[in-house]
XYZ file of C-alpha atoms in Angstrom:
592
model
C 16.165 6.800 -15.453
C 15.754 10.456 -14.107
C 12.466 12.267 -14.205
C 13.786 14.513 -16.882
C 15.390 11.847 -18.939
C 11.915 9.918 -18.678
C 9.685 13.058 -19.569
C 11.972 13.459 -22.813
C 11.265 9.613 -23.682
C 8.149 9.403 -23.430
C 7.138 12.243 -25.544
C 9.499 11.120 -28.360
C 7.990 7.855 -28.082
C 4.341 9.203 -28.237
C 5.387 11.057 -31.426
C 7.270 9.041 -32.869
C 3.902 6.804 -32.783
C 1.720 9.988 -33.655
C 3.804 10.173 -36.864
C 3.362 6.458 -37.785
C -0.318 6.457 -37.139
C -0.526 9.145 -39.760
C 0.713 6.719 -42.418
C -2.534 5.101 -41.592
C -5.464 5.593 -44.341
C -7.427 2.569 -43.689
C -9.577 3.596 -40.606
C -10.578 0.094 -39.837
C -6.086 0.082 -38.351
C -6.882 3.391 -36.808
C -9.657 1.627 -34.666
C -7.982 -0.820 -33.902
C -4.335 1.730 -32.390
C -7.618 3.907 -31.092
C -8.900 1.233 -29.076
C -5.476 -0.112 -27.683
C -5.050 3.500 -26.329
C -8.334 2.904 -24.963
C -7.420 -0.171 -23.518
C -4.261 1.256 -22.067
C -6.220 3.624 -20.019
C -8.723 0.961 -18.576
C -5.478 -0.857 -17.626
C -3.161 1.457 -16.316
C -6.011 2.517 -13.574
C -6.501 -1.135 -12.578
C -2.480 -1.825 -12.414
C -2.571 0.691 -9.713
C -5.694 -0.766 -7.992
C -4.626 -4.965 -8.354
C -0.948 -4.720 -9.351
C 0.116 -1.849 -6.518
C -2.958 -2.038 -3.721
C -3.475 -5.518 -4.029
C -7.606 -5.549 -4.738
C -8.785 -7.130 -6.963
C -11.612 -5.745 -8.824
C -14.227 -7.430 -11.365
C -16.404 -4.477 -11.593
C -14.044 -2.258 -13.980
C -17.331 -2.377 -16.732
C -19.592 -0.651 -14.283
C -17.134 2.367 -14.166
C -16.381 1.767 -18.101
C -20.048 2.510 -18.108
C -20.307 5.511 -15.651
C -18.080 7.074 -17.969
C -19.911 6.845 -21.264
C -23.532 6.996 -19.802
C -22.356 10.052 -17.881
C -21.206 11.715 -21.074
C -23.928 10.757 -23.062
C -26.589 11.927 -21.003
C -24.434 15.358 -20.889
C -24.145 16.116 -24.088
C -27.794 14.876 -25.618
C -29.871 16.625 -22.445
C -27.517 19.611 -22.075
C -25.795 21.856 -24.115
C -22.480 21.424 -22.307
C -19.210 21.441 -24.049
C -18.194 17.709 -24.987
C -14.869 18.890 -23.666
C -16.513 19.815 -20.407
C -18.345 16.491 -20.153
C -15.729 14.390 -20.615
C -14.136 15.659 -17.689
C -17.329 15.500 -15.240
C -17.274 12.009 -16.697
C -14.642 11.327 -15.088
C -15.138 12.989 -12.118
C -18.643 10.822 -12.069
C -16.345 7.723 -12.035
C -14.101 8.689 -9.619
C -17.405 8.844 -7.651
C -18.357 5.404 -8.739
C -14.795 4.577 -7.354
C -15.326 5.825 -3.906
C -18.823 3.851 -3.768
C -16.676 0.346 -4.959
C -14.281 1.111 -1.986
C -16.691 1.740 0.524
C -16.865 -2.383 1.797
C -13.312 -2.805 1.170
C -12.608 -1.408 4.919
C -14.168 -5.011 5.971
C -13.678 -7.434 3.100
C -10.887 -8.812 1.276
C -9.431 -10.885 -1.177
C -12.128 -13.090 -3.158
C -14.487 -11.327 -0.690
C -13.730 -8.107 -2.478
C -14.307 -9.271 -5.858
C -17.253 -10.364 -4.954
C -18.416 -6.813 -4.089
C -17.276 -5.598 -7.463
C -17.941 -8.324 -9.207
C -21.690 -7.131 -7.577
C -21.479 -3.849 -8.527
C -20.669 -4.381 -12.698
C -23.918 -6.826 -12.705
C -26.271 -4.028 -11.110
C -24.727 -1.621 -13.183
C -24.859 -3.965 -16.626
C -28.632 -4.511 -15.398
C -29.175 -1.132 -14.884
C -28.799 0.242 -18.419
C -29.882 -2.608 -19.885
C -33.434 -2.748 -18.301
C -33.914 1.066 -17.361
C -34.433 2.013 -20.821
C -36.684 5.053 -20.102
C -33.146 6.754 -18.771
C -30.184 4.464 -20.372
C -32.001 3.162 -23.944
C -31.487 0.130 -22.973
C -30.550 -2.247 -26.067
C -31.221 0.731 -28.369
C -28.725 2.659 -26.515
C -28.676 6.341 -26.573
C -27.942 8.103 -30.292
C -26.938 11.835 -30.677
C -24.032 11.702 -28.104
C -21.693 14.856 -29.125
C -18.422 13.830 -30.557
C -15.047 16.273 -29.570
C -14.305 19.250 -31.497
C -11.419 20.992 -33.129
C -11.622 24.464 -34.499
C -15.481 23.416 -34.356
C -15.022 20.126 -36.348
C -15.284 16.638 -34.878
C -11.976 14.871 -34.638
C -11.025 12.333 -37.034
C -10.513 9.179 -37.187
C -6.645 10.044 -36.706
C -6.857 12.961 -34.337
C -8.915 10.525 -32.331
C -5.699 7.770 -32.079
C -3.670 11.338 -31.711
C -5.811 12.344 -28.467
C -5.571 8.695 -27.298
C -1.954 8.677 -27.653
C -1.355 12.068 -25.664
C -3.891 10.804 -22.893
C -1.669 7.049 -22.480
C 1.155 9.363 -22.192
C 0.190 11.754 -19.720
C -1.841 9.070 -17.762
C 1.581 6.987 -17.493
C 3.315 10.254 -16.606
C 1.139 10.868 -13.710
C 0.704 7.557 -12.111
C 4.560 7.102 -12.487
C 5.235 10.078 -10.566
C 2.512 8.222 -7.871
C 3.824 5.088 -7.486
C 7.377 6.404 -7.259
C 6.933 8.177 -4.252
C 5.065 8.348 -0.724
C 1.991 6.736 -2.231
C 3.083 3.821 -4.932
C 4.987 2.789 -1.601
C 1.996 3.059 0.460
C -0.287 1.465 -1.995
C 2.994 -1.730 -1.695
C 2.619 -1.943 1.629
C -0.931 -2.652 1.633
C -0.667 -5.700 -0.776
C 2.277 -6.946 2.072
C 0.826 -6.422 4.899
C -2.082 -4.154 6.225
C -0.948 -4.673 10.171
C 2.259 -3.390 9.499
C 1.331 -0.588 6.940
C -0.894 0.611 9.791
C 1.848 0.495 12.228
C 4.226 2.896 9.543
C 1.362 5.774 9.468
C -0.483 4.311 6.571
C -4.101 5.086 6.992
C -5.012 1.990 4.815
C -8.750 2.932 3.686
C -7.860 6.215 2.790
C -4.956 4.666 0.507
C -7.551 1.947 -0.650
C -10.094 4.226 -1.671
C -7.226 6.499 -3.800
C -6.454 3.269 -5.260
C -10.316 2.886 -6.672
C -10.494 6.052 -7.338
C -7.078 6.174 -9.756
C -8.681 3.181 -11.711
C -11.976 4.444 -11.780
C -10.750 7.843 -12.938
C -9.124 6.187 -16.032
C -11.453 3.717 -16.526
C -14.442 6.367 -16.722
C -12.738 8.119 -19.236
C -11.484 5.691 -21.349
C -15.818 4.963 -21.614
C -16.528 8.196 -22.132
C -13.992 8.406 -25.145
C -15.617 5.457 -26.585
C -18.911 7.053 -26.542
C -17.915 10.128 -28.448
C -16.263 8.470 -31.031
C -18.910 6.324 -31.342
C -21.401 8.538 -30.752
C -23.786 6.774 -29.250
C -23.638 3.740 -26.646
C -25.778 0.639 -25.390
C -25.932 -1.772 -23.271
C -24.043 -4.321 -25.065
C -20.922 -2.355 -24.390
C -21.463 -2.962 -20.786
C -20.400 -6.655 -20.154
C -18.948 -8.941 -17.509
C -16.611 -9.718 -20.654
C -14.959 -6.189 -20.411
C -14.140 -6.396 -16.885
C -12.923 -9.726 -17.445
C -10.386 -8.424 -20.459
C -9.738 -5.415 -17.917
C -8.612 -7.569 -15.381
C -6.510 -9.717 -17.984
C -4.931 -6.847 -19.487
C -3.141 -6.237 -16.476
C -2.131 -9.852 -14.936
C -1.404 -11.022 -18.587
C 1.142 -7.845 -19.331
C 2.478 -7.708 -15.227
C 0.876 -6.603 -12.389
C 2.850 -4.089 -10.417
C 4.956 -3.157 -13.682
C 4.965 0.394 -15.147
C 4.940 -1.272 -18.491
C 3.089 -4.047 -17.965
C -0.203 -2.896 -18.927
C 1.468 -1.596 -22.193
C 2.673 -4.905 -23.621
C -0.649 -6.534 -22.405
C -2.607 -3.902 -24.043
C -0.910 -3.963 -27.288
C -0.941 -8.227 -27.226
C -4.118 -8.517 -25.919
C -5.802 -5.697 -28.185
C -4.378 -7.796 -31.597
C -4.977 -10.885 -30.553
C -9.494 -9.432 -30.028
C -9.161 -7.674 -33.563
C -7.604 -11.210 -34.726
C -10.590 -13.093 -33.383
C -13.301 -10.655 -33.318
C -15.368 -13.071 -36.017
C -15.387 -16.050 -33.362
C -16.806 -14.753 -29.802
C -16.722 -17.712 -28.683
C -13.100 -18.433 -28.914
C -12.453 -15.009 -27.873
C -14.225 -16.334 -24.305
C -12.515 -19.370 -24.534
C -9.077 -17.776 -24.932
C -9.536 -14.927 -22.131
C -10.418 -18.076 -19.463
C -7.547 -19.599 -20.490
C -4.951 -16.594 -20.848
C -6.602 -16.061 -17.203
C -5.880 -18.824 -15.530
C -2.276 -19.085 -17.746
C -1.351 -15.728 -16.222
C -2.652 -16.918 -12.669
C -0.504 -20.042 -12.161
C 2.017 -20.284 -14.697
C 3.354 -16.701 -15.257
C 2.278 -14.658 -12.164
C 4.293 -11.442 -12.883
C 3.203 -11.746 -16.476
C 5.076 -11.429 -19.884
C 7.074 -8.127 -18.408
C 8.093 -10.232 -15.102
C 9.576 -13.409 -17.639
C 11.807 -10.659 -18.647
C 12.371 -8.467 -15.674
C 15.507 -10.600 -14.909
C 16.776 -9.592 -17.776
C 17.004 -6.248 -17.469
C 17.706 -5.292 -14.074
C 20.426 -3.702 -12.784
C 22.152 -4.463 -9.162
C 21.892 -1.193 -8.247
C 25.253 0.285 -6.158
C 25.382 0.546 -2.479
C 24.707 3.930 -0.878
C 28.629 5.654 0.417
C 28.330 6.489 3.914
C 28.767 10.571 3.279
C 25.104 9.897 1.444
C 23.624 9.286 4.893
C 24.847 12.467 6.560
C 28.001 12.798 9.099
C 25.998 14.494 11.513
C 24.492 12.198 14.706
C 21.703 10.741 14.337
C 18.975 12.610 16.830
C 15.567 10.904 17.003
C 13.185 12.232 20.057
C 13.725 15.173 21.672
C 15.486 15.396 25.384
C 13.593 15.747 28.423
C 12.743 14.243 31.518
C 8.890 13.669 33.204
C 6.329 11.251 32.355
C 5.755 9.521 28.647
C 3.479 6.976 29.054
C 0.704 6.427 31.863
C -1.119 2.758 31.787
C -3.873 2.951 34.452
C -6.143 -0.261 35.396
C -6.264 -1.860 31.902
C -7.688 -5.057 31.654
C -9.021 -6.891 29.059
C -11.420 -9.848 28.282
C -11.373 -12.402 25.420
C -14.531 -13.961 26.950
C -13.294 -15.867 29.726
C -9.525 -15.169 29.562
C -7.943 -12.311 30.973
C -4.457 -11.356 29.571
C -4.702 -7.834 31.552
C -5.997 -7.314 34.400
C -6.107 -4.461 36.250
C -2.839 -2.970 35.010
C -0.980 0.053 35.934
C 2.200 1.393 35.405
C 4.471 4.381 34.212
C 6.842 4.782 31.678
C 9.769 7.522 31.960
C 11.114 9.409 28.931
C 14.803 8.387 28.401
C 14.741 5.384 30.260
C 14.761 1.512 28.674
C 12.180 -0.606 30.318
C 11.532 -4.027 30.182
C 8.234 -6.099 29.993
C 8.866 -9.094 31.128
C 6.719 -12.796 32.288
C 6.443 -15.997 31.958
C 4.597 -17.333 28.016
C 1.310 -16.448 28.163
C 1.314 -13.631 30.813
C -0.172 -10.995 28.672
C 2.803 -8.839 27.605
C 2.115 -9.164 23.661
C -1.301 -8.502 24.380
C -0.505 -5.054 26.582
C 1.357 -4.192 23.622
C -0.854 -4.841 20.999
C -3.323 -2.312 23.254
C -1.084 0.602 23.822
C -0.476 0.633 19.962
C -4.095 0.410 18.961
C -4.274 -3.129 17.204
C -6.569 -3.878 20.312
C -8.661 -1.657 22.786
C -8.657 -1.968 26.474
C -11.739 -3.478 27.991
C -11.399 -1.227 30.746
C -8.972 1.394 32.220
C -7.044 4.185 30.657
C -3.659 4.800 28.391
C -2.519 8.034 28.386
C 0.529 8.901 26.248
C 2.011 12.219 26.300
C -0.778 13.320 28.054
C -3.270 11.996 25.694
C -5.722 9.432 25.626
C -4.629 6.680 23.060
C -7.449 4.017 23.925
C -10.050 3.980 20.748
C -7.892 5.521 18.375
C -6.742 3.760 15.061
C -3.509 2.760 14.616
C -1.627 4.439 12.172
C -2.625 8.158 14.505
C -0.939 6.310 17.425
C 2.132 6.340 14.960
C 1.848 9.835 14.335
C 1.851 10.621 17.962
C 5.001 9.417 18.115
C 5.002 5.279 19.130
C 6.732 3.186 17.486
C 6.947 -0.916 17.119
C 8.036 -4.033 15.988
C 6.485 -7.335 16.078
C 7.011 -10.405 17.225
C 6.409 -12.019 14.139
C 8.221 -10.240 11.106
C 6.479 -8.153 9.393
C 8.521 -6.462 6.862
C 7.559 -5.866 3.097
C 9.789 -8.940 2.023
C 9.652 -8.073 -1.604
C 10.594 -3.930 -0.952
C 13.839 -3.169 -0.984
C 15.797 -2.530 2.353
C 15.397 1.318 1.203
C 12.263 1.595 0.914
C 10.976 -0.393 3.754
C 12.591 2.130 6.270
C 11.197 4.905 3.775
C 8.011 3.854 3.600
C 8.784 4.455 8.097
C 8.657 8.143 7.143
C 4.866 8.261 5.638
C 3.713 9.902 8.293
C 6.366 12.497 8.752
C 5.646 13.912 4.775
C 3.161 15.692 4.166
C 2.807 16.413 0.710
C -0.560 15.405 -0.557
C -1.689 12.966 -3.592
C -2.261 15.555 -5.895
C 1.339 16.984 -5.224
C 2.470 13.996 -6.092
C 0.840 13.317 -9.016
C 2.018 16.480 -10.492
C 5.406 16.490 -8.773
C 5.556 19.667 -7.650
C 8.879 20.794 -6.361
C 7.980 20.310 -2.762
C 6.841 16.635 -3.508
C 10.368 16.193 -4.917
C 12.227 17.785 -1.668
C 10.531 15.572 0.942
C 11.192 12.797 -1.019
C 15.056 13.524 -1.289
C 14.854 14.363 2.521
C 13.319 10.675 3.463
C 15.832 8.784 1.250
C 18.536 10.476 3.318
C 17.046 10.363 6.767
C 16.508 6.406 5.965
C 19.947 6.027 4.545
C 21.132 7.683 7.632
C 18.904 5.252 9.890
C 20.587 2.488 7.598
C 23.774 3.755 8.890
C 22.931 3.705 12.580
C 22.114 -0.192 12.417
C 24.824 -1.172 10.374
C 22.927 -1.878 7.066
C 23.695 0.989 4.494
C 25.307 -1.585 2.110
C 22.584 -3.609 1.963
C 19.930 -0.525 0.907
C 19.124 -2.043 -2.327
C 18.657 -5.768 -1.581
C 14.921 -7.213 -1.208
C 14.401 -7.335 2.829
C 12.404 -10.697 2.704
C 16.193 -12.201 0.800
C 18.490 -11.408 3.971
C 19.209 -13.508 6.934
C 16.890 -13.568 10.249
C 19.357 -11.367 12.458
C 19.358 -8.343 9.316
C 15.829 -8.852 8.579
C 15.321 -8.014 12.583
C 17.477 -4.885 12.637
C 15.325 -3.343 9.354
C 12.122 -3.760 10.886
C 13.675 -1.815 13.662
C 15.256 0.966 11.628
C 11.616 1.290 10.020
C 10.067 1.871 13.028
C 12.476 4.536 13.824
C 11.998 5.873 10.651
C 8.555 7.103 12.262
C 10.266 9.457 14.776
C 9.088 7.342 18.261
C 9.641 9.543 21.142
C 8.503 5.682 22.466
C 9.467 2.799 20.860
C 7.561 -0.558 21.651
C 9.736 -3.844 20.702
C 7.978 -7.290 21.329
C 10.754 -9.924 21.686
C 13.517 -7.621 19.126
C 16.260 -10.505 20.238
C 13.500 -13.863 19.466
C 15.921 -15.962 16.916
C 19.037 -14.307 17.763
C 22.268 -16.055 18.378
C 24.120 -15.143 21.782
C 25.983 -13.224 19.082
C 23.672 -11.177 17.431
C 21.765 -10.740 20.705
C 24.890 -9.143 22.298
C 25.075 -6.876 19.416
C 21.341 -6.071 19.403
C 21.849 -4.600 23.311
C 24.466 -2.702 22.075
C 22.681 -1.199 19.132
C 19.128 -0.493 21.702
C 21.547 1.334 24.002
C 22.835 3.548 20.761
C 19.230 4.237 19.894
C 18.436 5.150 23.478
C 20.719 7.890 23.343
C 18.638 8.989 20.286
C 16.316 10.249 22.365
C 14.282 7.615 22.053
C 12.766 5.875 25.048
C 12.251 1.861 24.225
C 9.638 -0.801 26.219
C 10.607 -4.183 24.759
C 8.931 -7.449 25.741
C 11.777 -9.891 26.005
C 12.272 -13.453 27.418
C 16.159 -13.218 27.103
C 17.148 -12.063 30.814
C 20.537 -11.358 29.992
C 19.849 -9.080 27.451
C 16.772 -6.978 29.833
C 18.964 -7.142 33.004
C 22.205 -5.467 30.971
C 20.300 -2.682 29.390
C 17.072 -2.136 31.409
C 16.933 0.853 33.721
C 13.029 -0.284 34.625
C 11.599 -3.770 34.695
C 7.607 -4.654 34.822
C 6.711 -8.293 35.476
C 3.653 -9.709 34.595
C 1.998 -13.208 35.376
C -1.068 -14.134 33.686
C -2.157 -10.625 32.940
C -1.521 -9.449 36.812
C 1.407 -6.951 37.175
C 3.344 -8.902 40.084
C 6.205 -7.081 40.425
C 7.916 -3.537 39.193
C 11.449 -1.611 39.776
C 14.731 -1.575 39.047
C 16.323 -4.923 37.566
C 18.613 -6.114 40.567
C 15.343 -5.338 42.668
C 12.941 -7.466 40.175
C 15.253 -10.110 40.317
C 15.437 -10.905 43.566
C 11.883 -10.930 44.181
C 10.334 -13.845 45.487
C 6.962 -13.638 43.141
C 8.888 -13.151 40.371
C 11.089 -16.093 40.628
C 7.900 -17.889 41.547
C 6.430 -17.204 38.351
C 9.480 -18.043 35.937
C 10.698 -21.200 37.967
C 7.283 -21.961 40.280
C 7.792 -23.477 43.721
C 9.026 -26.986 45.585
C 5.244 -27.924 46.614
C 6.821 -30.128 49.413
C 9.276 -27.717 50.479
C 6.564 -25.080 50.646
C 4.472 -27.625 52.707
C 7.089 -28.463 55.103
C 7.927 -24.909 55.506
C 4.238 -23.841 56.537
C 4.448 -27.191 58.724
């Protein structure tokens, strides 16, 4: 559905709902839509934190609570506009957000929800026993409700504001995660390695991802305070971040509409059982665990199938008709490895190091298994830092820096190991490539401002056109991780040229290949090199480096043995030492 079409839906939908609440006179049913809308907002936040990022949180009651103490305190100490403080409520939460996602840089997984889970008990403690600030049990009374035309809202111009904030919330985050950043935020859950190696700086996108469900989670506290007017500590449970957390998984993680249906199910099924807490409990554990292991995209993924459309390939005039141009031309110097070693304790896979790269040249790294040539690799694209020495690209110093501003210098990779975003489309694994080439910013994004809109329209055609160059346009729409080996290889290459390498690093590109496919790969590397794109691949297949190389490096257990031209290198005793060793008689009888 377009932008324009959606817009248009959802604000029929919102009042077509506005008008049914108003049939409402009982305001024990207006609670009850009030707190689902509520709800909603708690959940949308954390779909874009667990369902999109991948971290999982247990701490959503301690920003629940930032919220509504922040708010309270605002409006009984100050005379500040209850307007006002609901939105420096949720500024203090987005605060709270950026504290959560401070240890995420070095934990993860149930490591991570440990730190949360950390974080809601000192916060639950916190108001409950610093009573001189908080209230405590007593809670704080007097909290100023919103106004209109200088009368508190009512019971149904609550569930009306609640109903315009779902909407606009799912507005927003939808125009988020359907760009640069919902496929940033994807990539992360995949695979951080790789997500680094696209231009993702992946704490910056995990600390937007706290933030966006602290944000809504704050306010959706705050609004609970007002209406309430007043707040305690038994608001503030593990319980709440528990039904947070379930809200999500049980509706679909990762789903725009997930969080809806779980809200709306979930929501009922608490005002159903609201007299027995203790099957309440019981039922959240098990809905929990239910949604865990028996329905992990939850009740929107048992029906996804349903409803989705194959969607039609891309035409080749979509991709462009002009060439494809990559780097720019040039001649000189492009990459300058001086005496790089490194130690993993007492091995060695560098040592000592040197060579130079040219710009439009293809070289070859080449060596017998465990000479070092991954490892030289993993260093010149930051995944590992020189012990000693010096790498010098474009005239720079790369040594030290992070990964992803390696990328944005212009080098490129691919692994040795696959390390595509299996469940991302073909599309948007060589879009999510161009991450670091757009710069609009989050809040661009969120708003969709027209140039948001016309960088993404110019990455979907410079991927479709990179689609084009390796012979996969008709297979844009597929899931990467569902095509063959071979295909799977030639995406993870057009996503690294999706980054705009002037250098392009490629450890083993033709490892799995058929003599076949291999043939074709050369063929497709000397395409790209008239991109403008210079290439250093680490290969073992000789045919393949001594038909396309113009410059071969051998190394032998982390020692450079050998460098030139690939007639040159193979002819060279030390070389053919190393890959086939040496007739220990022969040699014995010769020195005789």
């Amino acid at each position: 559905m377009s932008r324009s079409y959606h817009l248009i839906a959802v604000v029929l939908v919102a009042a077509a709902l506005a008008g049914i609440a108003s049939l409402f006179s009982n305001d024990y049913y207006l609670r009850i839509v009030f707190m689902m809308c509520v709800y909603y907002l708690c959940a949308a936040g954390m779909n874009v934190l667990v369902g999109y990022a991948g971290q999982k949180s247990l701490g959503q009651a301690g920003l629940f609570a930032a919220g509504a103490y922040a708010v309270a305190l605002l409006t009984t100490r100050t005379e500040i506009n209850p307007w006002l403080a609901l939105a420096v409520a949720a500024v203090v939460s987005g605060a709270c957000g950026v504290l959560i996602a401070l240890p995420s840089l070095r934990v993860k997984g149930p490591y991570l929800a440990m730190v949360t889970l950390a974080f809601g008990i000192v916060v639950e403690k916190l108001v409950g026993e610093w009573t001189e600030i908080f209230g405590g049990a007593q809670g704080i009374y007097g909290i100023k409700a919103l106004t209109w035309n200088d009368q508190p809202l009512s019971s149904l111009q609550w569930v009306w504001l609640g109903i315009a904030l779902c909407a606009l919330t799912h507005l927003l985050l939808r125009n988020v995660m359907k760009g640069r950043f919902g496929r940033a935020l994807l990539s992360l859950q995949a695979d951080e390695i790789a997500s680094s190696s696209v231009g993702v700086r992946v704490y910056r996108a995990k600390v937007i991802a706290f933030v966006v469900a602290a944000v809504t989670c704050g306010i959706a506290g705050a609004l609970v305070a007002q209406q309430n007017q007043y707040i305690n500590s038994d608001f503030i449970t593990f319980h709440l971040s528990i039904f947070i957390l379930l809200l999500v998984l049980f509706g679909g993680a990762g789903s725009q509409y997930g969080p809806l249906v779980g809200t709306v199910v979930l929501t009922l099924v608490d005002a159903a059982l609201a007299r027995w807490p203790s099957a309440q409990h019981f039922l959240y554990g098990f809905l929990l665990l239910f949604a865990l292991y028996v329905m992990p995209g939850g009740v929107t993924g048992l029906f996804a199938r349903w409803f989705r459309r194959s969607a039609t390939a891309p035409q080749p005039q979509e991709a462009g008709k002009e060439p494809v141009r990559i780097g720019p031309d040039g001649s000189g110097e492009l990459l300058v490895v001086q005496g790089v070693t490194k130690n993993f304790g007492g091995v060695k896979p560098a040592q000592n190091v040197s060579f130079r790269l040219q710009r439009g040249h293809i070289h070859a790294l080449i060596g017998p298994n465990g000479a070092g040539k991954s490892t030289m690799i993993n260093m010149l694209t930051g995944l590992i830092d020189p012990t000693e020495g010096s790498i010098k690209f474009l005239g720079q110093e790369v040594s030290g820096r992070q990964v992803h501003t390696i990328c944005c210098m212009g080098m490129g990779r691919t692994f040795q190991n696959l390390r595509l975003f299996a469940e991302l489309s073909v599309l948007d694994n060589v879009m999510l490539g161009r991450h670091s080439r757009m710069s609009n910013g989050f809040f661009a994004s969120l708003l969709s401002m027209p140039g948001a809109r016309k960088q993404e329209a110019a990455t979907r055609a410079r991927a479709l056109q990179l689609l084009q160059l390796v012979d996969l346009l008709h297979l844009a729409h597929q899931p990467a991780g569902s095509l063959p080996y071979g295909l799977q290889r030639r995406v993870e290459l057009a996503r690294a040229l999706a980054t705009e390498p002037q250098l392009l690093l490629l450890d083993e590109p033709a490892a799995g290949l058929n003599p076949q496919e291999t043939a074709e790969l050369g063929q497709l590397l000397l395409r790209i090199g008239k991109c403008g794109v210079s290439i250093l691949m680490v290969e073992h297949h000789m045919d393949l480096v001594m038909s396309i190389s113009d410059h071969v490096i051998v190394l032998d257990y982390g020692i450079k043995i050998a460098e030139g031209r690939p007639a040159e290198v193979q002819a060279n005793p030390r070389v053919v030492e190393a890959y086939l060793g040496v007739d220990e008689p022969e040699e014995a009888l010769a020195v005789a």
